[in-house]
Amino acid sequence: MNVSSRLFLMKFLYCRECFVLQYIKMRHIVIIGNGISGITAARHLRKLGDFKITVISSESNYFFSRTALMYVYMGHLTFDQIKPYEDWFWKKNNIDLLKRRVITLMTKQKQLVLDDQSVITFDQLIIATGSKPAYYNWPGSDLKGVQGFYSKEDLELLQTNAPNNKRCKKAVIVGGGLIGVELAEMLHSREIEVTILVREEVYWGNILTKQQGTLIGRHIESKGIELKFNSTLQEVIADSNGRVASINTTEGESIACDFVGLSTGVVPNVDFLKSSELEVDSGVLVDEVLQTNIPYIYAIGDCAQRRVSLPNRKAIEAVWYTGRIMGETVAKTIAGVRTPYQPGVWFNSAKFFDVEYQTYGKVSAHCSSAENHLYWEEDAGRKSITLAYDKNTSELLGITALGIRLSHPLADHWISEKKDITFVIDNLPKLNFDPEFYPKVIKRAAIKFKEQIQHDEVKSNT
């Protein structure tokens, strides 16, 4: 190749590189939703490229910690204190925030119609609209004083519906689980009498084992909360002003109340997308890189539904940490490095009043032909550990702890490495997050688990 040809090639490659860089800089990435998923995506996109980034949300001006909303109601924090970033952060990082509601998605035009009838155009779109409370159209569920609890708007409505125990003396919460116990603790903090209707025979019986659910139920009742098991809502009865006056249960019981909290789970917030060309089931359907059926549109967080579920994972996972991982993952893909979503071993944590809950891997509510459980509970009934293992291979499947904080990295490692259950029991004290305070407790649990294993071996051989 002569000198002139070489110079021409170099000039061509330089111009092409400049064009590619210019294209990357020109790309407008629009994100619908400013929760943990959408904001993580925005932050990582900013780190990875000079994109134009717009985040749209009708809920709030700025990103906030959704799990801390309960502490605002309880007076432990102000709303400004649950914003992880200062207000100047967004302008400094060149991330545009738009407080509007998206009404229509026009996929072919790459445009969004907003609630003020304005139109915003995008090159690539990330849908991160999260969840909303699941309602089941009970008669009277639209009355004043009936609500769910998920959003900032729900917090503001709760401040109106249940400001104190003078205007709200009695509350009924429909459904247990994590949202139900949060609502109970919040209302209880204002000395409002609370009854929870629990559909199962133990608290959160579709997730916790019977032993765990019984422990948590006892603990909640010890706080002055009334639990009615095997009971659910039939209808809400209004007073003469159109406010809730009482509820009737499916068991024929009538309970007078001033407030009804609906905590029967959440569903993806995707109704506005169902008339678009996006493929939507319960959530927006995505592939392994969180891409929808429209190549330049992605969905992440609670509203995303994987077409093919990962082993021992649900197609929709409405938890904080998976939303954060999805946000980082989709940012890498959009920036040019195709990155499959890999959340690792399942994990979740919460609090039932002052009892911490942690779960790792797969611990089913019931044993099966393939899954066996070992259970230990402290005599005082405030601490417990459940180990789930494969009956055929003795491999550890999952761990659930109540009242004891475990080492996340070690629990994750043991499950991913499929450690034998005897190895887990022998090394159980290492699992303590803070061994200084609980070594004797863990050792007692290990002794109990060894006794159970020996009993099960003897039983299987007879």
XYZ file of C-alpha atoms in Angstrom:
462
model
C 0.000 0.000 0.000
C 1.499 3.336 -1.077
C 1.721 6.427 1.125
C -1.308 8.186 -0.369
C -3.481 5.083 0.043
C -2.328 4.682 3.626
C -3.133 8.315 4.375
C -6.571 7.944 2.809
C -7.296 4.851 4.924
C -6.158 6.592 8.100
C -8.329 9.608 7.300
C -11.309 7.343 6.595
C -10.893 5.441 9.881
C -10.499 8.697 11.796
C -13.678 10.148 10.248
C -15.604 6.963 10.959
C -14.485 7.005 14.593
C -15.506 10.656 14.882
C -18.912 9.830 13.389
C -19.420 6.946 15.834
C -18.430 9.117 18.783
C -20.698 11.898 17.581
C -23.574 9.438 17.220
C -23.032 8.166 20.768
C -23.022 11.731 22.082
C -26.174 12.540 20.154
C -28.176 9.607 21.462
C -31.080 10.593 23.695
C -31.806 7.956 26.350
C -35.179 8.439 28.038
C -35.985 6.586 31.263
C -39.566 6.314 32.533
C -39.417 5.990 36.307
C -37.077 7.445 38.910
C -36.930 4.512 41.321
C -33.823 2.484 42.116
C -33.831 0.776 38.676
C -34.218 3.896 36.542
C -31.819 6.031 38.570
C -29.145 3.312 38.649
C -29.421 3.080 34.857
C -29.113 6.870 34.530
C -26.072 7.073 36.810
C -24.217 4.275 35.038
C -25.079 5.600 31.593
C -23.549 8.904 32.628
C -20.371 7.105 33.715
C -20.183 5.150 30.447
C -20.906 7.806 27.829
C -21.819 11.352 26.926
C -25.480 10.574 26.315
C -28.377 12.968 26.659
C -30.323 11.454 29.572
C -33.879 12.330 30.587
C -35.666 10.713 33.534
C -39.463 11.091 33.635
C -41.540 10.504 36.766
C -44.937 11.739 37.914
C -44.371 10.576 41.502
C -41.677 12.934 42.766
C -39.154 15.510 41.614
C -36.207 13.537 42.930
C -35.202 9.952 43.595
C -35.917 8.736 47.141
C -35.564 5.542 49.139
C -38.933 3.831 48.832
C -38.225 1.410 51.684
C -37.791 4.389 54.041
C -41.258 5.873 53.440
C -42.569 4.162 56.568
C -40.042 6.037 58.727
C -41.298 9.360 57.396
C -44.809 8.517 58.607
C -43.429 7.320 61.946
C -41.576 10.614 62.411
C -38.076 9.123 62.420
C -37.054 10.907 59.196
C -38.209 13.750 56.983
C -38.816 13.203 53.288
C -35.692 15.208 52.401
C -33.654 12.836 54.556
C -34.631 9.797 52.456
C -33.272 11.339 49.244
C -29.865 9.646 48.696
C -28.545 12.527 46.561
C -28.548 16.282 47.017
C -30.815 18.176 44.628
C -27.801 19.699 42.823
C -26.473 16.224 41.938
C -28.653 15.850 38.837
C -27.712 19.114 37.166
C -24.043 18.571 37.950
C -24.181 15.155 36.253
C -26.219 16.464 33.322
C -29.237 14.249 33.997
C -32.505 15.988 33.117
C -35.452 15.313 35.442
C -38.996 15.780 34.168
C -41.987 15.537 36.535
C -44.718 14.385 34.173
C -46.829 11.293 33.535
C -46.396 9.303 30.322
C -49.768 8.719 28.664
C -48.859 7.032 25.387
C -45.837 5.271 23.898
C -45.518 5.519 20.112
C -42.883 2.954 19.278
C -42.457 3.578 15.540
C -42.096 7.336 16.001
C -39.858 6.833 19.059
C -42.004 9.289 20.964
C -43.783 9.600 24.304
C -46.940 11.654 24.824
C -47.047 13.244 28.282
C -49.986 14.286 30.438
C -49.676 17.925 29.328
C -49.941 16.728 25.681
C -46.286 17.552 25.040
C -44.187 15.030 23.109
C -40.672 13.840 23.875
C -38.546 11.980 21.318
C -35.977 9.335 22.216
C -33.337 7.211 20.535
C -33.514 4.475 23.166
C -36.053 3.999 25.935
C -35.793 2.331 29.339
C -39.075 1.483 31.052
C -38.652 1.391 34.838
C -42.162 2.136 36.064
C -42.088 -0.243 39.032
C -45.145 -1.684 40.747
C -48.506 -0.620 42.074
C -50.716 -2.205 44.782
C -52.740 -5.186 43.596
C -56.468 -4.626 44.063
C -59.098 -7.313 43.616
C -62.228 -5.210 43.071
C -63.814 -5.905 46.426
C -67.099 -4.041 46.874
C -66.309 -0.762 48.597
C -62.562 -0.857 47.913
C -62.823 2.593 46.284
C -64.263 4.249 49.402
C -62.506 7.060 51.263
C -60.209 5.616 53.885
C -59.267 2.565 51.795
C -55.811 2.471 50.216
C -52.638 0.540 49.501
C -49.128 1.579 50.462
C -46.366 1.762 47.869
C -45.750 5.282 46.580
C -45.087 8.791 47.865
C -48.708 9.592 47.005
C -49.789 6.664 49.196
C -47.769 8.111 52.081
C -49.449 11.496 51.649
C -52.879 9.840 51.482
C -52.114 7.854 54.632
C -51.246 11.076 56.450
C -54.790 12.226 55.578
C -56.604 8.950 56.227
C -54.838 8.054 59.483
C -53.189 11.177 60.929
C -53.659 10.154 64.576
C -55.677 7.925 66.886
C -58.374 10.549 67.343
C -59.425 10.637 63.695
C -58.576 6.980 63.130
C -59.098 4.706 66.107
C -59.271 1.333 64.367
C -57.558 0.004 61.214
C -57.949 -3.266 59.342
C -55.141 -4.451 57.089
C -56.025 -6.978 54.415
C -53.144 -9.345 53.764
C -49.993 -10.142 55.689
C -46.516 -10.218 54.260
C -43.991 -7.405 54.261
C -46.224 -4.485 53.280
C -48.874 -5.578 55.772
C -46.468 -5.666 58.702
C -44.977 -2.300 57.650
C -48.429 -0.721 57.667
C -49.206 -2.329 61.022
C -46.015 -0.952 62.578
C -46.666 2.505 61.116
C -50.238 2.720 62.404
C -49.267 1.171 65.729
C -46.661 3.955 66.173
C -49.586 6.437 66.287
C -51.468 4.262 68.784
C -54.067 3.161 66.249
C -55.623 -0.235 66.959
C -54.751 -2.692 64.167
C -56.213 -5.994 62.971
C -54.591 -7.935 60.108
C -56.578 -10.410 58.016
C -54.244 -13.255 57.023
C -55.491 -15.595 54.324
C -53.182 -18.471 55.358
C -53.075 -20.400 58.623
C -49.773 -18.747 59.591
C -48.291 -15.352 58.832
C -47.007 -15.061 55.224
C -47.752 -18.735 54.822
C -47.097 -18.803 51.072
C -43.458 -17.765 51.667
C -42.460 -18.762 55.212
C -42.476 -22.294 56.561
C -45.145 -23.091 59.138
C -42.586 -22.834 61.951
C -41.246 -19.490 60.745
C -44.729 -18.100 60.150
C -45.826 -19.183 63.622
C -42.801 -17.450 65.194
C -43.455 -14.213 63.310
C -47.170 -14.367 64.116
C -46.442 -14.674 67.831
C -44.019 -11.753 67.640
C -46.502 -9.484 65.823
C -49.226 -10.332 68.330
C -46.821 -9.537 71.184
C -46.739 -5.967 69.851
C -50.488 -5.600 70.349
C -51.548 -6.375 66.756
C -54.543 -8.678 66.280
C -54.103 -11.397 63.662
C -57.085 -13.205 62.155
C -55.858 -16.261 60.279
C -57.709 -18.057 57.478
C -59.600 -14.822 56.934
C -59.894 -12.349 54.091
C -61.981 -9.420 52.939
C -65.437 -9.806 51.423
C -66.596 -6.164 51.280
C -66.045 -2.695 52.717
C -69.085 -0.950 54.189
C -69.526 2.845 53.917
C -70.928 5.353 56.348
C -73.313 8.151 55.331
C -70.378 10.295 54.133
C -68.913 7.681 51.807
C -66.084 6.746 54.155
C -65.261 3.286 55.415
C -67.255 2.317 58.495
C -66.621 -1.426 58.707
C -65.615 -4.501 56.748
C -67.148 -7.938 56.335
C -64.910 -10.983 56.056
C -65.520 -14.119 54.018
C -65.998 -15.921 57.356
C -69.076 -13.808 58.119
C -67.445 -11.500 60.673
C -68.060 -7.745 60.737
C -65.290 -5.449 62.032
C -65.876 -1.735 62.635
C -62.957 0.387 61.425
C -61.932 3.863 60.251
C -59.250 2.733 57.809
C -58.588 -0.248 55.527
C -55.087 -0.941 54.259
C -54.802 -3.220 51.231
C -51.540 -5.160 51.318
C -52.340 -8.058 49.022
C -49.176 -7.712 46.969
C -48.111 -5.588 44.021
C -48.352 -5.891 40.237
C -46.248 -4.315 37.459
C -47.244 -0.744 36.644
C -47.656 -1.257 32.895
C -51.307 -0.484 32.051
C -50.371 2.502 29.866
C -48.252 0.214 27.672
C -50.866 -2.416 26.844
C -52.139 -0.535 23.786
C -48.629 -0.158 22.379
C -46.670 -2.589 20.205
C -44.658 -3.789 23.192
C -45.268 -7.398 24.202
C -46.762 -7.234 27.689
C -47.894 -10.125 29.885
C -48.088 -9.369 33.611
C -45.023 -7.219 33.013
C -43.081 -6.039 29.970
C -41.491 -9.128 28.400
C -37.685 -8.960 28.129
C -34.841 -11.226 27.060
C -31.557 -12.002 28.817
C -30.229 -8.458 28.257
C -33.554 -6.882 29.338
C -34.456 -5.935 25.765
C -38.111 -5.948 24.700
C -39.506 -7.041 21.334
C -38.676 -3.505 20.139
C -34.847 -3.449 19.772
C -34.359 0.086 21.087
C -36.658 -0.326 24.132
C -35.673 -2.017 27.407
C -37.536 -2.740 30.648
C -36.005 -3.110 34.114
C -37.065 -3.498 37.731
C -40.473 -4.527 39.049
C -42.204 -3.961 35.699
C -39.889 -6.299 33.736
C -40.850 -9.927 33.138
C -38.223 -12.337 31.821
C -39.364 -14.512 28.931
C -37.245 -17.365 30.306
C -36.836 -17.429 34.078
C -33.466 -18.127 35.648
C -33.181 -21.299 37.801
C -34.980 -20.905 41.140
C -36.005 -17.338 40.233
C -39.360 -15.802 39.397
C -39.982 -14.133 36.048
C -40.845 -10.888 37.912
C -38.776 -9.946 40.956
C -40.049 -6.912 42.845
C -37.127 -6.350 45.205
C -34.693 -3.464 45.582
C -31.405 -5.155 44.818
C -32.522 -6.849 41.595
C -33.718 -3.464 40.300
C -30.297 -1.999 41.044
C -28.523 -4.834 39.196
C -30.874 -4.465 36.231
C -30.153 -0.734 36.032
C -26.402 -1.289 35.901
C -26.781 -4.182 33.452
C -28.924 -2.311 30.920
C -26.581 0.698 31.028
C -23.665 -1.494 29.943
C -25.669 -2.974 27.064
C -26.837 0.420 25.801
C -23.272 1.731 26.060
C -22.133 -1.018 23.675
C -21.155 -3.960 25.885
C -23.921 -6.548 25.612
C -24.401 -7.747 29.199
C -26.846 -10.482 30.270
C -28.741 -9.958 33.520
C -27.151 -12.199 36.164
C -28.532 -11.536 39.662
C -26.799 -14.462 41.348
C -28.308 -16.295 44.321
C -31.755 -15.068 45.389
C -31.719 -12.811 48.433
C -34.253 -10.784 50.368
C -34.356 -9.040 53.728
C -36.869 -7.111 55.802
C -38.018 -6.507 59.368
C -41.088 -7.748 61.206
C -41.169 -4.960 63.790
C -37.784 -5.553 65.485
C -37.111 -9.075 64.191
C -34.835 -9.089 61.159
C -35.589 -11.448 58.272
C -33.031 -12.696 55.768
C -33.401 -15.383 53.130
C -30.896 -16.769 50.639
C -31.453 -19.219 47.803
C -34.510 -21.463 47.758
C -36.404 -22.229 50.965
C -39.899 -23.374 50.050
C -42.827 -22.965 52.418
C -43.212 -26.749 52.483
C -40.858 -29.723 52.246
C -41.182 -31.858 49.138
C -39.905 -35.094 47.637
C -36.730 -33.226 46.661
C -36.358 -30.604 49.413
C -35.876 -31.169 53.121
C -35.643 -28.639 55.968
C -33.673 -28.402 59.202
C -35.119 -25.979 61.753
C -33.769 -24.435 64.936
C -35.484 -21.897 67.159
C -34.220 -20.110 70.256
C -36.255 -20.934 73.377
C -37.404 -17.325 73.679
C -38.873 -17.548 70.175
C -37.050 -14.507 68.803
C -34.364 -16.221 66.711
C -34.502 -19.072 64.219
C -32.615 -20.581 61.286
C -33.987 -22.839 58.552
C -31.641 -24.779 56.269
C -33.088 -26.237 53.054
C -31.169 -28.988 51.270
C -31.631 -31.434 48.425
C -32.792 -34.820 49.753
C -30.967 -36.719 47.021
C -27.644 -34.873 46.840
C -27.513 -33.226 50.316
C -26.587 -29.940 48.596
C -27.542 -26.726 50.361
C -30.497 -25.031 48.614
C -31.211 -22.073 50.853
C -31.098 -20.437 54.275
C -33.660 -18.315 56.116
C -32.828 -16.522 59.352
C -35.093 -14.651 61.765
C -33.556 -12.428 64.420
C -29.984 -13.289 63.382
C -27.961 -11.397 60.804
C -25.960 -13.646 58.482
C -22.922 -13.047 56.288
C -24.295 -12.357 52.812
C -21.073 -13.248 50.899
C -20.658 -16.561 52.735
C -24.309 -17.616 52.385
C -24.175 -16.723 48.690
C -20.930 -18.704 48.263
C -22.171 -21.830 50.024
C -25.366 -21.968 47.961
C -23.716 -21.219 44.623
C -21.000 -23.785 45.359
C -23.657 -26.346 46.386
C -21.974 -27.137 49.691
C -22.972 -30.367 51.433
C -25.368 -29.892 54.324
C -22.915 -31.533 56.783
C -20.228 -29.027 55.741
C -22.702 -26.190 56.324
C -23.575 -27.451 59.816
C -19.910 -27.950 60.780
C -19.069 -24.417 59.649
C -22.284 -22.706 60.753
C -20.625 -20.310 63.278
C -18.722 -18.718 60.383
C -22.060 -17.629 58.936
C -22.569 -15.055 61.691
C -22.404 -11.492 60.434
C -21.170 -10.439 63.870
C -19.750 -13.491 65.702
C -18.806 -11.376 68.722
C -22.411 -11.194 69.872
C -23.969 -14.515 68.817
C -21.379 -17.348 68.896
C -23.224 -19.432 71.493
C -26.539 -19.049 69.689
C -25.107 -20.321 66.401
C -23.308 -23.187 68.130
C -26.576 -24.296 69.735
C -28.209 -24.194 66.297
C -25.417 -26.351 64.834
C -25.847 -28.945 67.607
C -29.603 -29.069 66.980
C -29.093 -29.486 63.210
C -26.662 -32.403 63.770
C -29.248 -34.128 65.939
C -31.896 -33.653 63.237
C -29.584 -35.002 60.520
C -28.776 -38.096 62.604
C -32.477 -38.621 63.321
C -33.342 -38.344 59.641
C -30.582 -40.826 58.717
C -31.795 -43.357 61.276
C -35.383 -42.905 60.104
C -34.434 -43.418 56.443
C -32.530 -46.631 57.258
C -35.397 -48.231 59.170
